[in-house]
Coordinates of C-alpha atoms in Angstrom, one line a residue:
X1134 CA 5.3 3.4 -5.6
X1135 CA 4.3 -0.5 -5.6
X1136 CA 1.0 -1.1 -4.4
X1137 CA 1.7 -3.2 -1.2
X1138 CA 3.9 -0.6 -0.3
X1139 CA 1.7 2.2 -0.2
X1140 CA 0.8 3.9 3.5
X1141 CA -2.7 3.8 4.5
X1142 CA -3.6 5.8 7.1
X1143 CA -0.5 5.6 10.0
X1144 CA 0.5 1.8 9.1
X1145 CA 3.9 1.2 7.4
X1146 CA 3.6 -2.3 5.4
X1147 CA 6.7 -4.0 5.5
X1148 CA 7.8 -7.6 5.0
X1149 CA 9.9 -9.7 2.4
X1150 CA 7.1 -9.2 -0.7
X1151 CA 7.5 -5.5 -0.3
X1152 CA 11.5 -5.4 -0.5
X1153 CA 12.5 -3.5 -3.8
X1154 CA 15.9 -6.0 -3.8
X1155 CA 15.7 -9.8 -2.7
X1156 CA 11.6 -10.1 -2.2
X1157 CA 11.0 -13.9 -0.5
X1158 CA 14.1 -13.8 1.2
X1159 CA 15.3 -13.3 4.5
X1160 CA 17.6 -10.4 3.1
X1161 CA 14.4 -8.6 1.7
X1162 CA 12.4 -8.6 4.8
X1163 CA 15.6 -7.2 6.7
X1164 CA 15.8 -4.5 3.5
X1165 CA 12.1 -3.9 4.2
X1166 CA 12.4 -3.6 7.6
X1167 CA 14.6 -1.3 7.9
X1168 CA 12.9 0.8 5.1
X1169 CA 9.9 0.7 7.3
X1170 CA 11.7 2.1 10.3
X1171 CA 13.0 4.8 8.7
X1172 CA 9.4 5.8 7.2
X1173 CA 8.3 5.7 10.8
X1174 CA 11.3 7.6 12.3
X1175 CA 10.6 10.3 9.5
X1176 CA 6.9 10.7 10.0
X1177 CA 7.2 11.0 13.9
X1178 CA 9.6 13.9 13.2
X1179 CA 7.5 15.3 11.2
X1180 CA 4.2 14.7 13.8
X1181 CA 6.6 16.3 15.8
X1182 CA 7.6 19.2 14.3
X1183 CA 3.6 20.3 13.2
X1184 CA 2.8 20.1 17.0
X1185 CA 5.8 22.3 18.2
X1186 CA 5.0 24.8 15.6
X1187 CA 1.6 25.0 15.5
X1188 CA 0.5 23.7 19.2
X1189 CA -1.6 20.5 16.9
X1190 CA -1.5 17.3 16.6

């Protein structure tokens, strides 16, 4: 994993110098955004998920 891409704590860096395709452009910071959005989406499920079957958050 690149190093400005790397989750710390519950942030989720995104922007056009982390996109894996077209970094400095406007089509890398789309690519990176959406990337981003999907890692939230995921870990929300997955937040989700421990609480229902374990009663934590």
């Amino acid at each position: 994993m690149r190093t400005g891409r790397r989750r710390a704590a519950t942030v989720f860096w995104a922007g056009t110098e982390t996109a894996s395709e077209h970094p400095g452009y406007i089509e890398g910071a789309i690519e990176s955004g959406e990337r981003a959005a999907r890692e939230v989406v995921a870990s929300l499920r997955l937040c989700t998920r421990d609480v229902v079957t374990t009663g934590r958050s």
